[in-house]
Coordinates of C-alpha atoms and ligand atoms in Angstrom, one line a residue:
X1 CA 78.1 2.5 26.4
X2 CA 74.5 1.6 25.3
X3 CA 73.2 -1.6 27.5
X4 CA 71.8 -4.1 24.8
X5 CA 70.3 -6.0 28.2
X6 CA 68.8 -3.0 29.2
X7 CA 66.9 -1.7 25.8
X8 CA 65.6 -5.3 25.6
X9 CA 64.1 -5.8 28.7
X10 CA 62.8 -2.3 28.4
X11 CA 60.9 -3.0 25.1
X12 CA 59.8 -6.3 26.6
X13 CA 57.8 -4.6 29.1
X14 CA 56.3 -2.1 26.4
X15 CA 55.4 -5.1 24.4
X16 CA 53.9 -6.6 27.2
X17 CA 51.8 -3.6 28.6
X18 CA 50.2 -2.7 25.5
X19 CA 46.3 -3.1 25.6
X20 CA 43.7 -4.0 22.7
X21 CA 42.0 -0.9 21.7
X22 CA 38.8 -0.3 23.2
X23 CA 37.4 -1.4 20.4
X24 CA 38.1 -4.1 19.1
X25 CA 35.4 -4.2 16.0
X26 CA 37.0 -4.2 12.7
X27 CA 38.0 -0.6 11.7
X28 CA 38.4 1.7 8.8
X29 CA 39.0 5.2 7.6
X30 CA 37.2 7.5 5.6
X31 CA 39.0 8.4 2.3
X32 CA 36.1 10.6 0.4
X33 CA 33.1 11.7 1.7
X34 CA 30.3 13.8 -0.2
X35 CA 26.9 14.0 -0.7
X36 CA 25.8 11.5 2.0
X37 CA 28.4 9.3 0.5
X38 CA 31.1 7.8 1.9
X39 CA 34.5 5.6 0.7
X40 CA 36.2 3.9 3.6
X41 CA 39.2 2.1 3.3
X42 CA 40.5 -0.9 5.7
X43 CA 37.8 -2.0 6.4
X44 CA 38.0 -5.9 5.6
X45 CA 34.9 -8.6 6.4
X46 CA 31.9 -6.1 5.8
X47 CA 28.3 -7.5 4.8
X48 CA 26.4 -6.1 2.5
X49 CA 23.8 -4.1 4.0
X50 CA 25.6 -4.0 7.1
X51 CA 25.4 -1.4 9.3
X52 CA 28.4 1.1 10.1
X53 CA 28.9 3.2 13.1
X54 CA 31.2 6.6 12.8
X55 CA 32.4 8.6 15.9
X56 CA 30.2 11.2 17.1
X57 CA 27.5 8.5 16.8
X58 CA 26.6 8.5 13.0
X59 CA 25.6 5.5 11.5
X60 CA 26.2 4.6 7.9
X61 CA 25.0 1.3 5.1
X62 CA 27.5 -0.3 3.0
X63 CA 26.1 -1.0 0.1
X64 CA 29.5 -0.8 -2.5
X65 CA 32.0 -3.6 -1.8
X66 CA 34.9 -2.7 -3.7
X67 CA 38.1 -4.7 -3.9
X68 CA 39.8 -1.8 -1.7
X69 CA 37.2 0.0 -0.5
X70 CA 33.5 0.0 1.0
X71 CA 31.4 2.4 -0.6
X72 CA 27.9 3.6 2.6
X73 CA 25.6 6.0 2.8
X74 CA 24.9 8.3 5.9
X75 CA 22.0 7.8 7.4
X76 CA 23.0 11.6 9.3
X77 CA 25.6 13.8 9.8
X78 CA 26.6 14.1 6.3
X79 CA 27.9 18.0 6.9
X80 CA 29.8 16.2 10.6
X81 CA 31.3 13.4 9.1
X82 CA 34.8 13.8 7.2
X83 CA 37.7 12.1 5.7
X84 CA 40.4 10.5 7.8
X85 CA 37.2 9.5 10.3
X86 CA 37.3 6.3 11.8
X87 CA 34.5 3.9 11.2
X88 CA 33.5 0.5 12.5
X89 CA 31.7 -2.6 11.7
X90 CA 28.9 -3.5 13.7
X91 CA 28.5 -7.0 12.3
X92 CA 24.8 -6.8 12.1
X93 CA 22.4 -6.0 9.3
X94 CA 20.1 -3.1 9.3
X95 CA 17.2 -4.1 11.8
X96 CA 13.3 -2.9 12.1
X97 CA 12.3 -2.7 15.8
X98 CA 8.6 -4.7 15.9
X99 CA 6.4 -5.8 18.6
X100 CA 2.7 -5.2 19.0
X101 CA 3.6 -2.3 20.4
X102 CA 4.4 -0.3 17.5
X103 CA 0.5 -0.4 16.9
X104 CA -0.7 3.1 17.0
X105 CA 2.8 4.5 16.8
X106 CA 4.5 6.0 14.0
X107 CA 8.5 5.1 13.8
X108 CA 10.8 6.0 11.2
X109 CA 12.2 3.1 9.1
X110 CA 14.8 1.8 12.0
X111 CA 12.0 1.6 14.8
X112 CA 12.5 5.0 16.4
X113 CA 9.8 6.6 17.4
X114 CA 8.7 10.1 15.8
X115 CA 5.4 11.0 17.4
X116 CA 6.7 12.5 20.5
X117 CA 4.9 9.6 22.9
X118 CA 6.6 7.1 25.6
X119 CA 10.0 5.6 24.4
X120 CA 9.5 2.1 22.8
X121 CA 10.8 -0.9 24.8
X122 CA 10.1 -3.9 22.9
X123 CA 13.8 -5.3 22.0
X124 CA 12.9 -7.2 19.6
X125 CA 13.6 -6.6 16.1
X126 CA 14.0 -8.3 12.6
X127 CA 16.3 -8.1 9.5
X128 CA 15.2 -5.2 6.9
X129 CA 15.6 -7.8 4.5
X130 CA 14.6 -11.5 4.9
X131 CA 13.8 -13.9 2.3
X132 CA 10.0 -14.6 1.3
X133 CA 8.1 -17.4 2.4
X134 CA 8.8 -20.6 0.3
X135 CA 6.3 -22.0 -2.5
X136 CA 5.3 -24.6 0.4
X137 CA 5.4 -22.5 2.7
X138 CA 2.3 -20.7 1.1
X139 CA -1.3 -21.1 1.1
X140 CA -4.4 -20.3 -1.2
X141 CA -5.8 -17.0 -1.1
X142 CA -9.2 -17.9 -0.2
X143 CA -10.5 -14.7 2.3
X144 CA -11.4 -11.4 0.8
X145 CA -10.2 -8.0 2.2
X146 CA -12.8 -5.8 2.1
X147 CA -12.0 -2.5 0.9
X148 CA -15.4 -1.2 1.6
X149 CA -15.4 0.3 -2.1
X150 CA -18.0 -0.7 -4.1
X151 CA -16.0 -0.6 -7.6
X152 CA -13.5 -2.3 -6.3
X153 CA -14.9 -4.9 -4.2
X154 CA -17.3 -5.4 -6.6
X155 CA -14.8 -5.9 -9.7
X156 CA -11.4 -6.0 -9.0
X157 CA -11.7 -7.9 -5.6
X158 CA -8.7 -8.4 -3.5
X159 CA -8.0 -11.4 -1.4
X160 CA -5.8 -11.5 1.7
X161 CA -2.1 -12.5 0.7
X162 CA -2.4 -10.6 -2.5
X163 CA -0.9 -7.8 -3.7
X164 CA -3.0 -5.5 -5.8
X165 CA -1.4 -2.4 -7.2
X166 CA -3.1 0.8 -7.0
X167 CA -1.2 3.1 -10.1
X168 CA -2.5 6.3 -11.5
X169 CA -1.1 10.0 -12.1
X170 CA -0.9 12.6 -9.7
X171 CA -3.9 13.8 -7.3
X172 CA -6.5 11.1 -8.3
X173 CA -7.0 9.4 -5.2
X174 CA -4.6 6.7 -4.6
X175 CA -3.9 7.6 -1.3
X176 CA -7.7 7.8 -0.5
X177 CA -8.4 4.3 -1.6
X178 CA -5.4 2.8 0.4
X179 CA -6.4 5.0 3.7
X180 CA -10.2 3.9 3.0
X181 CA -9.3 0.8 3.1
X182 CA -7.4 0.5 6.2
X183 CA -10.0 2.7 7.6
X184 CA -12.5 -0.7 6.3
X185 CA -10.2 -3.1 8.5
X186 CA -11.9 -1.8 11.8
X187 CA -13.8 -5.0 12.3
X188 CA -12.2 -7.0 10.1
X189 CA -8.9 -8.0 12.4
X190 CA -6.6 -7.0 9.6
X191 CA -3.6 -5.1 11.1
X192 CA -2.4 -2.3 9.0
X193 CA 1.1 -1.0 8.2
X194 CA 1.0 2.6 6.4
X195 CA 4.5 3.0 5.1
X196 CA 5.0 6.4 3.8
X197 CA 7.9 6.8 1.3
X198 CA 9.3 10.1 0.2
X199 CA 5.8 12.4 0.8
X200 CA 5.6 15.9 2.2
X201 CA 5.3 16.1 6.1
X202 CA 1.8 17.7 5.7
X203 CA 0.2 15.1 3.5
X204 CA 1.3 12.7 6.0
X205 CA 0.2 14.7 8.7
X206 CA -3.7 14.9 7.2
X207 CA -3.0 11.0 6.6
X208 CA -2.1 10.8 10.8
X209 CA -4.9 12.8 11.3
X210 CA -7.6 10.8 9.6
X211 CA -6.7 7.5 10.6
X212 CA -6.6 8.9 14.6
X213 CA -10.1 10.5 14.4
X214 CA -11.5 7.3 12.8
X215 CA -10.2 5.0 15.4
X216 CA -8.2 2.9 13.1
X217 CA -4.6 4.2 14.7
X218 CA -5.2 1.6 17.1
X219 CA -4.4 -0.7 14.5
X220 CA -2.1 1.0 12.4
X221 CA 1.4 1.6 12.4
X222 CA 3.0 4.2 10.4
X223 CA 6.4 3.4 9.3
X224 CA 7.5 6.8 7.8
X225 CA 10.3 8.7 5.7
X226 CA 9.7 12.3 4.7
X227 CA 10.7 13.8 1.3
X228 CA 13.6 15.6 3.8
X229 CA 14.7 12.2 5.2
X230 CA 18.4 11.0 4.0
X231 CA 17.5 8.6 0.7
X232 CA 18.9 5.6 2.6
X233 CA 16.0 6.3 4.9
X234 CA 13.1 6.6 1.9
X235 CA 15.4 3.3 0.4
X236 CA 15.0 1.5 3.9
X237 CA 11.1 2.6 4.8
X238 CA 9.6 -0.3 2.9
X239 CA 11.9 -3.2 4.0
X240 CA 11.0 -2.0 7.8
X241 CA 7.6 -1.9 7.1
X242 CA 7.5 -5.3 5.7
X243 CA 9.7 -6.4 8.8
X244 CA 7.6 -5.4 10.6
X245 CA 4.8 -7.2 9.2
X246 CA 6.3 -10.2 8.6
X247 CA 6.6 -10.0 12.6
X248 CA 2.5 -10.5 12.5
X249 CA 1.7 -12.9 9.4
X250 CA 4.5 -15.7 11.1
X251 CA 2.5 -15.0 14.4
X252 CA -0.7 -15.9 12.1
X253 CA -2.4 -12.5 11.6
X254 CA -3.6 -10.9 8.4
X255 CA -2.0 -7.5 7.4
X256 CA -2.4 -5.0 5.4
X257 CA 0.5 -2.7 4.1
X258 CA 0.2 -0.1 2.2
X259 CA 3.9 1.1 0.1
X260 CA 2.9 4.8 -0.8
X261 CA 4.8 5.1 -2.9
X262 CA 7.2 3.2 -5.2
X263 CA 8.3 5.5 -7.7
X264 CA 9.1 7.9 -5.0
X265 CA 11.3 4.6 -3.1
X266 CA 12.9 3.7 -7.1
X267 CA 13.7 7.4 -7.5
X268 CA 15.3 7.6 -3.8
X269 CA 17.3 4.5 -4.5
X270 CA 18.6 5.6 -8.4
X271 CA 20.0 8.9 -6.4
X272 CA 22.0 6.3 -4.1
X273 CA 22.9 4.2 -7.2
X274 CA 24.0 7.2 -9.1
X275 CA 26.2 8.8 -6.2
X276 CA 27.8 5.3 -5.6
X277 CA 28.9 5.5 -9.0
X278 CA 27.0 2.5 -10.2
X279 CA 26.4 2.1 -13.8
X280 CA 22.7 3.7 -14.8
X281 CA 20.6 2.0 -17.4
X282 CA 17.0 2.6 -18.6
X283 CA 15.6 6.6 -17.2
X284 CA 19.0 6.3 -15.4
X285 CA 17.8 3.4 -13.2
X286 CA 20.4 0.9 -11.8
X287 CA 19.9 -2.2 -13.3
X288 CA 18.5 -4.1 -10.5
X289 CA 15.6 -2.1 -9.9
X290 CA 13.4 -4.8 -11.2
X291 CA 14.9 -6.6 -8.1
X292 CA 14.5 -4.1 -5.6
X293 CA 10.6 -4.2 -5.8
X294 CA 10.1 -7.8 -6.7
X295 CA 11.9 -9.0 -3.6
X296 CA 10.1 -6.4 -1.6
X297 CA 6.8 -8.1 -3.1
X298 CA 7.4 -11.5 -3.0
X299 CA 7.3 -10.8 0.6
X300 CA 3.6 -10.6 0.6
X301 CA 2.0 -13.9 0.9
X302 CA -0.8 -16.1 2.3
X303 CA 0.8 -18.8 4.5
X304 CA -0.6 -22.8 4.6
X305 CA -2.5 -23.9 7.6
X306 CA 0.9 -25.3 8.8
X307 CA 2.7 -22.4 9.0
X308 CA 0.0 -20.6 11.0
X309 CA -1.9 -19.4 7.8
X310 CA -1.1 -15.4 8.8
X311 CA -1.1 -13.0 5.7
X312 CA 0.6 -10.1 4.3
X313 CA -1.8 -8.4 1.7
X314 CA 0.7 -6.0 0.0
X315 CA -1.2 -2.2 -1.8
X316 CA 1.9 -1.0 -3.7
X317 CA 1.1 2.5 -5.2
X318 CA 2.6 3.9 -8.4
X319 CA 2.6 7.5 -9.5
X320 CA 2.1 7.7 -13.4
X321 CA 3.0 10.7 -15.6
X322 CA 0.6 11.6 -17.9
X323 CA -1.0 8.0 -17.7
X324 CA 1.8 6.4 -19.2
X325 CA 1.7 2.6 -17.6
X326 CA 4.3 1.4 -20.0
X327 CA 7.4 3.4 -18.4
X328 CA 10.0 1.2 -16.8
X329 CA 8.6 1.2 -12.8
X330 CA 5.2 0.8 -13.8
X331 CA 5.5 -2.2 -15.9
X332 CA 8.0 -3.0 -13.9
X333 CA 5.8 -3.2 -10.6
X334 CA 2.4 -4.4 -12.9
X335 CA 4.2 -7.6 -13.7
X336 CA 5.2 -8.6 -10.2
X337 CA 1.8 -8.0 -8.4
X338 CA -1.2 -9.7 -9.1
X339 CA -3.2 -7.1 -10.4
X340 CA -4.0 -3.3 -10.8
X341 CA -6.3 -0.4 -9.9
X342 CA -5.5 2.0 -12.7
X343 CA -7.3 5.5 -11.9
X344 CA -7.3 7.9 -14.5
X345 CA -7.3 11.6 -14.4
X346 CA -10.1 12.3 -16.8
X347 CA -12.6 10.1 -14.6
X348 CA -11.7 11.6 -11.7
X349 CA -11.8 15.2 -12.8
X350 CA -15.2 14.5 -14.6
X351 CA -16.2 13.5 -11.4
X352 CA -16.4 9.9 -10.8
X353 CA -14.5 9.2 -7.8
X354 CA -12.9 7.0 -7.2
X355 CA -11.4 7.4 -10.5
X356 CA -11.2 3.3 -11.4
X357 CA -10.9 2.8 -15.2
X358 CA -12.5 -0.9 -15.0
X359 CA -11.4 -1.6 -18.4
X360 CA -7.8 -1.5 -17.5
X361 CA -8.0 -3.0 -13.9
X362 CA -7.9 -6.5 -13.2
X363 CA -7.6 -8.2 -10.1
X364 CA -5.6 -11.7 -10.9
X365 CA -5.8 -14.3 -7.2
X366 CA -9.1 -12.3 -5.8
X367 CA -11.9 -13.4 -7.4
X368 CA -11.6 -16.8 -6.0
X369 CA -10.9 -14.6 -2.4
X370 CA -14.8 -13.1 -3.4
X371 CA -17.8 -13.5 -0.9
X372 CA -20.2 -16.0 -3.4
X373 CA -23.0 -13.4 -2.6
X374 CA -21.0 -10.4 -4.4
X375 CA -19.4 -12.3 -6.9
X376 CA -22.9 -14.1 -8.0
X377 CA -24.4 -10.5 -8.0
X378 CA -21.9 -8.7 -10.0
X379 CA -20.8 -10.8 -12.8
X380 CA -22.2 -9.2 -15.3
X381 CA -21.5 -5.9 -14.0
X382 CA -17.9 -5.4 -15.8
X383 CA -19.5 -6.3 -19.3
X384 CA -22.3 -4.0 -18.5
X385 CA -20.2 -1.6 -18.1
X386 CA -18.0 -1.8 -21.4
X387 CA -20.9 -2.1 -23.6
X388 CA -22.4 1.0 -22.1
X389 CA -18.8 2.7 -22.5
X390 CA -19.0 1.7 -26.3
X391 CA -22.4 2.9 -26.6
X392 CA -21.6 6.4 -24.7
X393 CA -19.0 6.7 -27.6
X394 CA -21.5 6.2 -30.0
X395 CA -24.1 8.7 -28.8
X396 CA -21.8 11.6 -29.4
X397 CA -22.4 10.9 -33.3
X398 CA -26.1 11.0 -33.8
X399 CA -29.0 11.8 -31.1
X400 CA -31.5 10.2 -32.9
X401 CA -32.1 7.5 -30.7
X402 CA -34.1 4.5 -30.0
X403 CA -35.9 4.0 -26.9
X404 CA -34.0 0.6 -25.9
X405 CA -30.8 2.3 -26.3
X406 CA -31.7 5.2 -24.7
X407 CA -32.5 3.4 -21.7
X408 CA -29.4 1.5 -22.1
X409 CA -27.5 4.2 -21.9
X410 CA -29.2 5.5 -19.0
X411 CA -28.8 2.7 -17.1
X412 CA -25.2 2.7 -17.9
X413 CA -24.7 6.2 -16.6
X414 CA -26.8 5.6 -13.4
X415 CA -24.6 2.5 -12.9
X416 CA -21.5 4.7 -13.4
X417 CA -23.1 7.2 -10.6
X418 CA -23.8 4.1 -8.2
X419 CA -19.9 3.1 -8.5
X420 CA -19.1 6.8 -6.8
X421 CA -18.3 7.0 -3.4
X422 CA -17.1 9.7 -1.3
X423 CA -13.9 9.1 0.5
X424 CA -14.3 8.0 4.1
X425 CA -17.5 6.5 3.2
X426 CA -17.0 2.9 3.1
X427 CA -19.8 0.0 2.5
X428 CA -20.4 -3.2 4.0
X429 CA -21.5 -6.1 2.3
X430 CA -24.6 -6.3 3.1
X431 CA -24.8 -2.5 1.8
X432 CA -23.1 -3.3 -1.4
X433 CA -25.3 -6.4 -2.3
X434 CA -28.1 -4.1 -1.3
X435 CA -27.2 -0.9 -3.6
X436 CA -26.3 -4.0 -6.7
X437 CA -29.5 -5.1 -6.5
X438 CA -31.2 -2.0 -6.8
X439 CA -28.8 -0.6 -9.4
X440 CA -29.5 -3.8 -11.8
X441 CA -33.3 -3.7 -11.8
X442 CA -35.8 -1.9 -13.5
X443 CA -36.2 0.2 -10.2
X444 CA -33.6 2.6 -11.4
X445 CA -35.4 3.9 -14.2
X446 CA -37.9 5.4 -11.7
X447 CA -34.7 7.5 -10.3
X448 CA -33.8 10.5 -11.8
X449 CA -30.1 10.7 -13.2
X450 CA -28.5 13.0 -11.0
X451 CA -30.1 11.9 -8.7
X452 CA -28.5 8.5 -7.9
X453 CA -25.7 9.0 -5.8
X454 CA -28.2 11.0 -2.9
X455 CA -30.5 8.0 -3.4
X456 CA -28.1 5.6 -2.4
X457 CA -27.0 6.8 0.4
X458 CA -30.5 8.1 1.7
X459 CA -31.7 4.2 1.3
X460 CA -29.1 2.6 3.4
X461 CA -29.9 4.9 6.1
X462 CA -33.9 4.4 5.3
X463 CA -32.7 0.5 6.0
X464 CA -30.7 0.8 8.4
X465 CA -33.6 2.8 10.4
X466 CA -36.6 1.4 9.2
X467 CA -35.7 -2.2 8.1
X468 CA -32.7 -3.6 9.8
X469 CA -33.8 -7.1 10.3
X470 CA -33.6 -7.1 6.2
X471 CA -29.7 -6.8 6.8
X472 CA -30.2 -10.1 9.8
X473 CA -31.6 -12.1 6.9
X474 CA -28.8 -11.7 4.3
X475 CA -25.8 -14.1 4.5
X476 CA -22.9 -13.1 2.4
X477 CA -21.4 -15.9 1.8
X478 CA -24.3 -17.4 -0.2
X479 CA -25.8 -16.6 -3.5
X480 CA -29.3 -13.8 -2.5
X481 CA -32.2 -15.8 -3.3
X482 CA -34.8 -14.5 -5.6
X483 CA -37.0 -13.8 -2.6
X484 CA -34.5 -11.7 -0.8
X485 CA -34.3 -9.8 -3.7
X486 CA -37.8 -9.1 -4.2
X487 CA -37.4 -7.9 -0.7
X488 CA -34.7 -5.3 -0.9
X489 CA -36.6 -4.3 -4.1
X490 CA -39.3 -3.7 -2.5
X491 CA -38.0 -2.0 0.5
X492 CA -36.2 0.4 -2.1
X493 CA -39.4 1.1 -3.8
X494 CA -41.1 1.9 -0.5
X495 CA -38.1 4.7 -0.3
X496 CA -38.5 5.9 -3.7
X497 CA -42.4 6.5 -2.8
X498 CA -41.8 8.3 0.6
X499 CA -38.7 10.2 0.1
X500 CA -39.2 13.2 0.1
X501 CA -36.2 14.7 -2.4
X502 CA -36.5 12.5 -4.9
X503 CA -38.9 13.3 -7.3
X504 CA -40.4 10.6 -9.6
X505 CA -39.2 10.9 -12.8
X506 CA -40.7 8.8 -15.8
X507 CA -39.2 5.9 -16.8
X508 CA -36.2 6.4 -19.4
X509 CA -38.2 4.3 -22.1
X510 CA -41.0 6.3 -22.2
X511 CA -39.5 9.3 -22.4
X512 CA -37.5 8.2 -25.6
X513 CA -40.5 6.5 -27.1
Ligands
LIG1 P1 -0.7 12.4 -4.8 O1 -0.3 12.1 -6.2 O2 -0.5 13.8 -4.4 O3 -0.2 11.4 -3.8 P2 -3.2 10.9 -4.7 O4 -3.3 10.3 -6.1 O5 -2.7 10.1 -3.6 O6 -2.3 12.2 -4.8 P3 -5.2 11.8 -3.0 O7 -4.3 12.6 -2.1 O8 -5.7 10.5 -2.4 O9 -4.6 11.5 -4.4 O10 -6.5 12.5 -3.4 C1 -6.5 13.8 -4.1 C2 -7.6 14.6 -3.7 O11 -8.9 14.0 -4.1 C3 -7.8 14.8 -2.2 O12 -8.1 16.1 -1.9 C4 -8.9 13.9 -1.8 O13 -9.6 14.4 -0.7 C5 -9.8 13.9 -3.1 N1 -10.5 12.6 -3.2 C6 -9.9 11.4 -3.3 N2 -10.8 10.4 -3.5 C7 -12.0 11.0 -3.4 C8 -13.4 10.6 -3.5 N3 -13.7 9.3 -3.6 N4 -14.3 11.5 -3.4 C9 -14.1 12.8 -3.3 N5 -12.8 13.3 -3.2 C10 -11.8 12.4 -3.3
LIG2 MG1 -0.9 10.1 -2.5

């Protein structure tokens, strides 16, 4: 006979020697899993953005929320992980390891290291995403950040806090003007934040490369993701890099970070949209792709005295096609920075490089950011330039010519030529007010055309050897007096007399008359 007592008791004592499982976070199972996609179901209480942990060490982002199910993306493993898996919640929010020691490092987009140097030990890390400094919160942008480019400094200026978009087609130098400028920060104690998004290995490689020979690792960090990362990688990159800066401005330093680029990051996050099965709207774009760069943006900012007054001076860059600004991430990414440096293939492949169209760049907060000394000297420089444009257009109709147009026009071009630069060539202040002044006086005539671009050059370094207390008496922060002018003029004819290359050509008006 079966003893009721004895089952009872027996299933008492099974009751009471069962343990928790060993883990005790909440848990779920992998229904579908494809292209670095997964469904999990039973898994209750997830965040959004949270991050997932799968056996075997595989980590996942929810993202999808679903009444039954939570749709994540695999950060790795996507050919290891499988349906009937277990994952679990880890409770916390994707995290960006930061710390001053990430300066000189590069780390991929969850702070792990990738350049094959020590381990990291900084613990501390901060939330991907974090909300932007409030209005009060902020201050005025009132410092300038050199970019050491004369067209740019010179007409589009940037100030610390803002966030000045650098947009153009393929190949035309938007990744030399963002290196060039962080290469500019050397003195300036601006730490830098490089966050490449979606490029090849080997143009981040030459990137590496250049900033390491040039010294200005030591205050760089590259956050990167490869065009062979995961897309929730790529989709992550710029969030950690802002993280990561955010980690300086509340600690009151200004920083630079450059996002190269967004298209790639809107194209890597429209193949996680589309796989999630979320519906696709304008060029198959989720609709909250506006969102996903303005909330990245907003994150830029110059913060009031109060708050420590640190900085985050944001260089988003955009890849056009076929200069079209008006497709949906350029405009898109226009209206929510202040401003833009539109380069333009034709300029570039004509040969004026950088390749800044000045018509169609505008620099919105910076001009109030502008040293008084450069802003006093190039005022009229812009509207020089577009009447000389108009005239150019002109020209190609008739040659017959007057004299005072004909040396309007030749100014024009030899201004164009003083607005080249090579790359890696950047100019101080002192060297752009000096190269201004020149370049606006009747000096120039005396300089042939082609000529312009050697001359330049050759007279800083005729300065910088034979007249460097010239550079001692200039303060940049007030308007050149008329006798410092007639200085540097002076000096610069003195080089046009004894250098030796430059032969005197006669002045454009005479030569038309
Ligand atoms: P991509 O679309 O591939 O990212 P990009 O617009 O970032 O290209 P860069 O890679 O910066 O362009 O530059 C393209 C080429 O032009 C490079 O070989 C670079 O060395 C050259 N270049 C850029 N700026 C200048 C310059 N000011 N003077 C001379 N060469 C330049
Ligand atoms: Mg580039």
């Amino acid at each position: 006979m079966v003893n009721v007592k004895e089952i009872g008791k027996d299933l008492i004592k099974k009751i009471n020697d069962v343990r928790p499982p060993a883990d005790d976070r909440a848990c779920g199972k992998i229904i579908s899993s494809g292209d670095g996609i997964i469904h999990i179901s039973g898994l209750h209480g997830v965040k959004y953005n949270e991050l997932l942990e799968i056996r075997g060490g595989y980590r996942a982002l929810a993202l999808n929320l679903e009444h039954d199910s939570v749709g994540a993306v695999l950060f790795s493993g996507e050919d290891k992980v499988g349906c009937g898996d277990f994952v679990y919640s880890t409770g916390e929010t994707a995290h960006m390891r930061v710390g001053e020691e990430l300066l000189g490092r590069i780390v991929d987009p969850l702070g792990q290291p990738l350049d094959g140097l020590a381990e990291l030990t900084s613990t501390e890390t901060r939330p991907v995403e974090f909300p932007a400094p409030a209005i009060m919160d902020r201050g005025k942008v009132n410092t300038p950040l050199q970019t050491g480019i004369l067209a740019i400094d010179s007409m589009i200026p940037i100030g610390r806090g803002q966030r000045e978009l650098i947009i153009g087609d393929r190949q035309t130098g938007k990744t030399a003007i963002a290196v060039d400028t962080i290469l500019n920060q050397k003195d300036e104690n601006v730490i830098c934040i490089y966050v490449s998004i979606g490029q090849k290995a080997s143009s981040l490689a030459k990137i590496v490369n250049t900033l390491r020979t040039a010294g200005a690792l030591e205050y760089t960090s590259i956050v990167c993701s490869t065009a062979d990362d995961p897309v929730p990688m790529q989709y992550l990159a710029p969030y950690s890099g802002c993280a990561l800066a955010e980690y300086f401005m509340y600690r009151g330093k200004d920083v630079l970070i450059v996002y190269d680029d967004l298209s790639k990051h809107a194209v890597a996050y429209r193949t996680m949209s589309l796989l999630l099965n979320r519906p696709a709207g304008r060029e198959a774009y989720p609709g909250d792709v506006f969102y996903l760069h303005s909330r990245l943006l907003e994150r830029a900012a110059k913060l009031s005295e109060e708050k420590g007054g640190g900085s985050i001076t944001a260089i988003p860059i955009v890849e056009t096609l076929a200069g079209d600004i008006s497709a949906y991430i350029p405009t898109n990414v226009i209206s929510i920075t202040d401003g833009q440096i539109y380069l333009e293939s034709e300029l570039f492949n004509s040969g004026v490089r950088p390749a800044v169209n000045v018509g169609l760049s505008v620099s919105r907060v910076g001009g109030s950011a502008q040293r008084a000394s450069i802003r006093n000297i190039s005022g009229q420089l812009r509207v020089n330039l577009a009447q000389y444009r108009e005239l150019a257009i002109f020209m190609q109709f008739g040659s017959d010519l007057d004299a005072e147009t004909q040396k309007m026009l030749s100014r024009g071009a030899k201004m164009t030529d003083t607005l080249k630069q090579r790359q890696y060539l950047n100019y101080s202040v002192r060297d752009m007010l000096v190269l201004l002044t020149v370049s606006q006086s009747d000096l120039v005539d005396k300089i042939p055309e082609k000529k312009i671009v050697a001359f330049n050059e050759g007279l800083l370094d005729y300065i910088r050897a034979n007249h460097a207390s010239l550079y001692g008496e200039i303060d940049i922060d007030k308007k050149l007096s008329e006798e410092l002018k007639n200085k540097i003029l002076s000096v610069a004819e003195e080089y046009i007399n004894c250098s030796v290359g430059i032969e005197q050509s006669a002045p454009a008006a005479a030569s038309g008359a």
